[in-house]
Structures are given as structure tokens and as C-alpha cells.
Amino acid sequence: MSRVFRVPVATTRPRTGGGAGNAPAPQAAPARAGIVAGCLSPHPPHLIYAENPPQNEPRSTGGWETLRWAYERLRKRIHEVHRPDVLIVHAPHWITMVGHHVNCAPNPRGISVEPIFPHLFRYRYDFRTDVELGEAIVEEASGLGLVTRAMRDPRVRVDYATIGALHLANPAWDIPVVSLSANNNPYFYSDAALEEMEVLGEATRRAVEATGRRAVLLASNSLSHLHWHEEPALPEDMEREHPYNNHQYRWDMKLLEAIRRGPTAPLRELITEHIEATASETKAGSLTWLLAAMGWPKVAGDVLGYGTIIGTGNAVVEWLPEGSPHG
Ligand SMILES: [Fe+2]
């Protein structure tokens, strides 16, 4: 990895309570601060298009219901169980060429447009940022050697991967947000360079704990990422929706079976293999950031749903931290 993008990073600290085998998990009070859940939260614009929320201009007749029902279950858990102070999202389409940016504009407002599917996604957004936590992430990441900046320009249009994951996880937009950019570094190299995401995850965890927040993390990534190049006359025609091919599907199942089996540590290597096999969008690092922030917990992930969107694989998954009272 080029040193243009960062200075040498500090070694991440081992997570406490990380003993082998059946070591007792740390006990947690029900209302503890910290990262209370992490969610794989894919953002294809089709899901919001299919829901017809008032913020999105195009209208649809529905579609992709199994994934949308999975998101409905996730929303219920976020609101009724996790009750976070903040949602922190890492999204692959806020691309920064140098380092990592954290959106510290207090009240981003505007229209987010999906450049390939503008007929599906023209979304009017207006949300609040947890600026104190955003600044804490910048400070912690910088302290760990990452090139990191606070983005404070309210005119910067928020990308559809950030808006998509946030809307689908919390369409009421009643929880403050911190959004992180995806450094484009992995796309300059043949192998996925996810090492930095381990550090960004550690910085995120430290900042959440230092500020005493209850945080839910959203990794805004699809899985297998080959897709159709022709759209049906009715975009939500479900007769046309299926995996790109069986190879892509089998690799998604291999990853999801490992997630459902737990623990998360073997996913480190499997995520890289999955990227090489399927051009997975996790190459942008969101999933690795999320699991690193949670300390690669010795838990199984709960796969709430899987489905394809224009042939790409998408799963809604929830991980709880070790020792969670809800695990
Ligand atoms: Fe995407």
C-alpha cells in the first residue's frame, strides 16, 4: 500500500475479554455506552425506490420485498432494543482519494442522486450530525496514524450509499449521524488493502467510548457485485431478478454461512477471498471497518435477509457485541 495515503499506523490493541474458547464474555449493563450493534446495510437505490418514501421523487409499484422486510426487522431492533444515540455509517460512494474524511457539517441538506439510476433515486435529505463524535473520530484516527480530515462544507452533496443505508435503517431520521468516507486506495491495487480499515475501526470504537455514546454501526456494502447492464422496462419486474450466476451466489452463501456460524475472526480472510471471487463491494472496506470496530467479536451474525438486486448479492446482517444483554 502506498505511503502517500497514510503514515505508518500504530498496532491495534487487543480487545479485552478476548480469551480463547469459552472464556466468559464481559457482562454489560442494559443501557451501557459503546457500540451496541453493527449492521451490514446495503444501499442499492432500488430498495428506496421500491418503498416510495416521500423524500424520493420517482414512484414504483414495489419489488425486492424480502430485503425490505429484513430492513423492517432491523429498524424495529434499532428503535426498540438498541436505542442508539448515533448511527455511524461507512459508505463506498463517498470516495476520498487521500485519507479518510468524516462529515462534520451539523445539518446536511440537499438532494442525493444516484448517477447510474437517476430515474430511481432523487432523494431529498435533511439530517443532524453528531459533530462532537465526528471530531472525536478524526482525532482518534489521526492519533493512530491515518490521514483524516473533518469535512465541514455543508454544500457537499451526500452520496447515495450514505443516504441509502441511513434511510433503510432509520427512515424517520430521528437519530443523529456520523458518516465516514471510503478511501479509494483499495481500487488502485489488485489485492484488497483492508489493513487501514482495521485502524479506522479501532479509532471509531475509541471515539465512541470516549464520548460515551451508544452507537449502531452501518456498513453500507453489497456482497457479490457483478450486475446486469440492461434494465427491464419495469425496473421492479421481479421476473427478471436473480443471482448474476451460480458462482456469485455460492460465494455469497459461503460467506453468509460463516457469518451465521460465527465467530467473526475467520471472516478476516474469507472477506478477502470473497472479494477476489465475486468483485464484492466489501472491497471498499465498510464491513471490515465495522467488525474491526467491534473487536472481531466471538459471536455469530444474524442474517435477517438476502436477496439480489440487478444480480448483485445483498444481505442485511446484525452483529451484537460480546456480552450483549440481547445476544
Ligand atoms: Fe454501491
Coordinates of C-alpha atoms and ligand atoms in Angstrom, one line a residue:
M1 CA 0.0 0.0 0.0
S2 CA 1.3 3.4 -0.9
R3 CA 2.6 5.6 1.9
V4 CA 1.1 8.5 0.0
F5 CA -2.2 7.8 1.7
R6 CA -1.1 7.4 5.3
V7 CA 1.8 7.5 7.7
P8 CA 2.7 4.2 9.4
V9 CA -0.1 3.1 11.7
A10 CA 0.1 2.1 15.3
T11 CA -0.5 -1.6 16.1
T12 CA -4.1 -2.0 17.2
R13 CA -4.7 -3.0 20.8
P14 CA -6.1 -6.5 21.6
R15 CA -9.7 -6.2 22.8
T16 CA -10.2 -7.0 26.4
G17 CA -12.1 -10.2 27.2
G18 CA -10.8 -11.8 24.1
G19 CA -9.7 -15.1 25.6
A20 CA -10.0 -18.4 23.8
G21 CA -12.8 -20.8 23.6
N22 CA -15.5 -20.5 26.3
A23 CA -13.9 -17.6 28.2
P24 CA -16.7 -15.7 29.9
A25 CA -17.9 -12.7 27.9
P26 CA -17.8 -9.3 29.7
Q27 CA -21.1 -8.5 31.4
A28 CA -22.9 -5.5 30.2
A29 CA -25.5 -3.2 31.8
P30 CA -28.6 -2.9 29.6
A31 CA -28.0 0.8 29.0
R32 CA -24.2 0.8 28.6
A33 CA -22.5 3.1 26.2
G34 CA -20.3 1.9 23.4
I35 CA -21.1 0.1 20.1
V36 CA -24.3 -1.7 20.8
A37 CA -24.8 -3.3 17.3
G38 CA -23.2 -3.5 13.9
C39 CA -25.2 -4.0 10.8
L40 CA -24.3 -4.8 7.2
S41 CA -26.7 -2.4 5.5
P42 CA -26.6 -2.5 1.7
H43 CA -27.7 0.6 -0.2
P44 CA -28.9 -0.2 -3.7
P45 CA -31.2 2.6 -4.7
H46 CA -33.8 0.1 -5.9
L47 CA -34.8 -0.6 -2.2
I48 CA -35.7 3.0 -1.5
Y49 CA -37.4 3.4 -4.9
A50 CA -39.5 0.3 -4.1
E51 CA -40.6 1.8 -0.8
N52 CA -41.9 5.1 -2.2
P53 CA -40.9 7.3 0.7
P54 CA -42.0 10.9 0.4
Q55 CA -38.3 12.1 0.1
N56 CA -37.7 10.2 -3.1
E57 CA -39.2 11.6 -6.3
P58 CA -39.6 8.5 -8.5
R59 CA -42.6 6.2 -7.8
S60 CA -42.7 2.4 -8.1
T61 CA -45.0 -0.5 -7.7
G62 CA -42.8 -2.2 -5.1
G63 CA -40.3 -5.0 -5.5
W64 CA -37.3 -6.6 -3.6
E65 CA -39.7 -7.3 -0.7
T66 CA -37.6 -9.9 1.1
L67 CA -34.7 -7.5 1.6
R68 CA -37.1 -4.6 2.6
W69 CA -38.8 -6.9 5.2
A70 CA -35.3 -7.7 6.5
Y71 CA -34.7 -4.0 6.9
E72 CA -38.1 -3.6 8.7
R73 CA -37.0 -6.1 11.3
L74 CA -33.7 -4.3 11.7
R75 CA -35.4 -0.9 12.2
K76 CA -37.5 -2.4 14.9
R77 CA -34.5 -3.7 16.7
I78 CA -32.7 -0.3 16.4
H79 CA -35.6 1.6 17.8
E80 CA -36.9 -0.8 20.4
V81 CA -33.7 -2.7 21.5
H82 CA -30.6 -0.8 20.7
R83 CA -31.9 2.8 21.2
P84 CA -28.7 4.4 20.0
D85 CA -27.6 8.0 20.4
V86 CA -26.0 7.9 16.9
L87 CA -25.8 5.9 13.7
I88 CA -22.2 5.8 12.2
V89 CA -22.1 4.8 8.6
H90 CA -19.2 3.9 6.3
A91 CA -20.2 4.2 2.7
P92 CA -18.3 3.2 -0.5
H93 CA -19.6 6.0 -2.7
W94 CA -18.3 8.9 -0.7
I95 CA -14.9 8.4 -2.2
T96 CA -11.8 10.3 -1.0
M97 CA -8.6 9.9 -2.9
V98 CA -6.4 10.8 0.0
G99 CA -7.1 9.6 3.5
H100 CA -10.5 9.4 5.3
H101 CA -13.0 12.2 5.8
V102 CA -15.6 12.5 8.5
N103 CA -18.7 14.6 7.7
C104 CA -18.8 17.2 10.5
A105 CA -21.4 19.5 8.9
P106 CA -24.0 19.9 11.5
N107 CA -27.1 19.8 9.3
P108 CA -26.5 18.3 5.8
R109 CA -29.4 19.1 3.5
G110 CA -29.9 18.6 -0.2
I111 CA -30.8 16.2 -3.0
S112 CA -28.9 13.0 -3.4
V113 CA -28.9 11.4 -6.9
E114 CA -27.8 8.0 -8.0
P115 CA -25.7 8.8 -11.1
I116 CA -26.5 5.5 -12.9
F117 CA -30.1 5.3 -11.8
P118 CA -31.3 8.9 -11.5
H119 CA -34.7 7.6 -12.6
L120 CA -34.9 5.6 -9.4
F121 CA -33.2 7.8 -6.8
R122 CA -33.6 11.5 -6.4
Y123 CA -33.8 11.8 -2.6
R124 CA -34.2 15.0 -0.6
Y125 CA -32.3 14.6 2.7
D126 CA -32.1 16.7 5.9
F127 CA -30.4 15.2 8.9
R128 CA -28.4 16.1 12.0
T129 CA -24.7 15.2 12.5
D130 CA -23.2 14.3 15.9
V131 CA -20.4 16.7 15.4
E132 CA -18.7 16.0 18.7
L133 CA -18.4 12.3 17.9
G134 CA -17.3 13.1 14.3
E135 CA -14.5 15.3 15.6
A136 CA -13.5 12.6 18.1
I137 CA -13.2 10.0 15.3
V138 CA -11.0 12.4 13.4
E139 CA -8.8 12.9 16.4
E140 CA -8.5 9.2 17.3
A141 CA -7.8 8.2 13.6
S142 CA -5.2 10.9 13.3
G143 CA -3.6 9.7 16.5
L144 CA -3.4 6.2 15.1
G145 CA -1.6 7.5 12.0
L146 CA -4.4 7.7 9.4
V147 CA -4.6 10.8 7.2
T148 CA -8.0 12.0 8.4
R149 CA -10.0 15.2 7.9
A150 CA -13.2 16.7 9.2
M151 CA -15.4 17.7 6.3
R152 CA -17.3 20.9 7.3
D153 CA -18.7 22.1 3.9
P154 CA -22.5 21.9 4.1
R155 CA -22.7 22.3 0.3
V156 CA -21.1 18.9 -0.4
R157 CA -23.8 16.6 -1.7
V158 CA -24.2 13.4 0.4
D159 CA -23.7 10.3 -1.7
Y160 CA -26.5 7.7 -2.2
A161 CA -24.7 4.9 -0.4
T162 CA -24.7 7.0 2.8
I163 CA -28.3 8.1 2.4
G164 CA -29.4 4.7 1.3
A165 CA -28.1 2.8 4.3
L166 CA -29.3 5.6 6.7
H167 CA -32.8 5.7 5.3
L168 CA -33.3 2.0 5.2
A169 CA -32.1 1.6 8.8
N170 CA -34.0 4.6 10.1
P171 CA -36.4 6.2 7.7
A172 CA -37.6 8.5 10.5
W173 CA -34.2 10.2 10.5
D174 CA -34.6 10.8 14.2
I175 CA -31.2 9.6 15.3
P176 CA -28.1 11.8 14.8
V177 CA -25.5 10.6 12.3
V178 CA -21.8 10.4 11.7
S179 CA -20.7 9.5 8.2
L180 CA -17.3 8.3 7.0
S181 CA -15.8 8.4 3.6
A182 CA -14.3 5.4 1.8
N183 CA -10.7 5.9 0.8
N184 CA -10.3 4.8 -2.8
N185 CA -7.0 3.1 -2.1
P186 CA -8.2 -0.5 -2.5
Y187 CA -9.2 0.2 -6.1
F188 CA -5.7 1.1 -7.1
Y189 CA -4.3 -2.3 -6.0
S190 CA -5.1 -5.8 -7.3
D191 CA -5.5 -7.1 -3.7
A192 CA -7.9 -5.6 -1.3
A193 CA -6.0 -3.4 1.1
L194 CA -8.1 -3.6 4.2
E195 CA -5.4 -3.0 6.8
E196 CA -6.4 0.7 7.2
M197 CA -10.0 -0.3 7.9
E198 CA -8.8 -2.2 11.0
V199 CA -7.3 1.1 12.2
L200 CA -10.3 3.2 11.3
G201 CA -12.5 0.7 13.2
E202 CA -10.3 0.9 16.2
A203 CA -10.4 4.7 16.1
T204 CA -14.2 4.6 15.8
R205 CA -14.5 2.4 18.8
R206 CA -12.2 4.6 20.9
A207 CA -14.1 7.7 19.9
V208 CA -17.5 6.2 20.7
E209 CA -16.2 5.1 24.2
A210 CA -14.5 8.4 24.8
T211 CA -17.7 10.4 24.1
G212 CA -19.9 7.9 26.0
R213 CA -22.3 7.3 23.0
R214 CA -24.5 4.3 22.4
A215 CA -23.7 3.7 18.7
V216 CA -25.0 1.5 16.0
L217 CA -22.6 1.0 13.1
L218 CA -23.8 0.6 9.5
A219 CA -21.6 -0.9 6.8
S220 CA -23.1 0.2 3.6
N221 CA -21.9 -2.6 1.3
S222 CA -23.5 -5.1 -1.1
L223 CA -21.9 -8.6 -1.4
S224 CA -21.2 -10.1 -4.9
H225 CA -21.2 -7.2 -7.2
L226 CA -21.5 -8.3 -10.9
H227 CA -24.7 -6.9 -12.3
W228 CA -26.9 -6.7 -15.4
H229 CA -26.2 -4.0 -17.9
E230 CA -29.7 -3.8 -19.3
E231 CA -32.7 -2.8 -17.3
P232 CA -36.2 -4.2 -17.8
A233 CA -38.9 -1.8 -19.0
L234 CA -40.4 -2.0 -15.5
P235 CA -37.3 -1.8 -13.2
E236 CA -39.1 -3.6 -10.4
D237 CA -40.1 -6.6 -12.6
M238 CA -39.2 -9.4 -10.3
E239 CA -39.4 -12.0 -13.0
R240 CA -36.0 -10.6 -14.1
E241 CA -34.4 -10.6 -10.7
H242 CA -32.0 -13.5 -9.8
P243 CA -28.3 -14.0 -9.0
Y244 CA -25.9 -12.9 -11.7
N245 CA -24.7 -16.6 -11.8
N246 CA -24.4 -19.6 -9.5
H247 CA -20.7 -18.9 -8.8
Q248 CA -21.6 -15.5 -7.3
Y249 CA -24.5 -16.9 -5.4
R250 CA -22.5 -19.8 -3.9
W251 CA -19.7 -17.5 -2.7
D252 CA -22.3 -15.2 -1.0
M253 CA -23.7 -18.3 0.7
K254 CA -20.2 -19.4 1.7
L255 CA -19.6 -16.0 3.4
L256 CA -23.1 -15.9 5.0
E257 CA -22.8 -19.4 6.3
A258 CA -19.5 -18.4 8.0
I259 CA -21.2 -15.3 9.4
R260 CA -24.2 -17.3 10.8
R261 CA -21.8 -19.9 12.3
G262 CA -19.5 -17.4 14.0
P263 CA -17.2 -16.3 15.4
T264 CA -16.1 -13.4 13.3
A265 CA -12.3 -13.8 13.3
P266 CA -12.3 -16.3 10.3
L267 CA -14.1 -13.6 8.3
R268 CA -11.0 -11.5 8.0
E269 CA -9.5 -13.9 5.5
L270 CA -12.8 -15.0 4.0
I271 CA -13.9 -11.4 3.2
T272 CA -10.7 -11.0 1.1
E273 CA -11.3 -14.4 -0.7
H274 CA -14.9 -13.4 -1.3
I275 CA -13.8 -10.1 -2.8
E276 CA -11.4 -11.8 -5.2
A277 CA -14.1 -14.4 -6.2
T278 CA -17.1 -12.0 -6.6
A279 CA -15.8 -8.4 -7.0
S280 CA -17.7 -7.8 -3.8
E281 CA -18.4 -4.3 -2.8
T282 CA -16.8 -5.1 0.6
K283 CA -13.6 -4.2 -1.1
A284 CA -14.4 -0.6 -0.2
G285 CA -13.8 -1.7 3.4
S286 CA -17.1 -0.9 5.2
L287 CA -17.6 -4.4 6.5
T288 CA -14.0 -4.8 7.7
W289 CA -14.3 -1.4 9.4
L290 CA -17.5 -2.5 11.2
L291 CA -16.1 -5.8 12.5
A292 CA -12.8 -4.2 13.5
A293 CA -14.6 -1.5 15.5
M294 CA -16.5 -4.3 17.3
G295 CA -13.1 -6.1 18.0
W296 CA -13.9 -9.1 15.8
P297 CA -16.4 -10.4 18.4
K298 CA -16.7 -14.1 19.1
V299 CA -20.3 -14.2 18.1
A300 CA -22.5 -15.3 15.2
G301 CA -24.1 -12.7 12.9
D302 CA -27.9 -12.8 12.5
V303 CA -28.6 -12.8 8.7
L304 CA -32.0 -11.1 8.6
G305 CA -32.4 -11.5 4.8
Y306 CA -30.6 -12.0 1.5
G307 CA -31.7 -11.1 -2.0
T308 CA -30.3 -9.9 -5.3
I309 CA -30.6 -6.5 -6.9
I310 CA -29.9 -6.3 -10.6
G311 CA -28.0 -9.5 -10.0
T312 CA -25.8 -8.3 -7.1
G313 CA -25.9 -10.1 -3.7
N314 CA -27.2 -8.2 -0.7
A315 CA -27.7 -9.2 2.9
V316 CA -28.9 -7.4 6.0
V317 CA -26.9 -8.7 8.9
E318 CA -26.8 -7.8 12.6
W319 CA -23.9 -8.5 15.0
L320 CA -24.2 -7.8 18.7
P321 CA -21.0 -7.2 20.8
E322 CA -19.7 -9.9 23.1
G323 CA -21.6 -9.8 26.3
S324 CA -24.6 -8.0 24.9
P325 CA -27.7 -8.5 27.1
H326 CA -29.6 -9.1 23.8
G327 CA -27.3 -11.8 22.4
Ligands
FE1 FE -22.8 0.6 -4.3

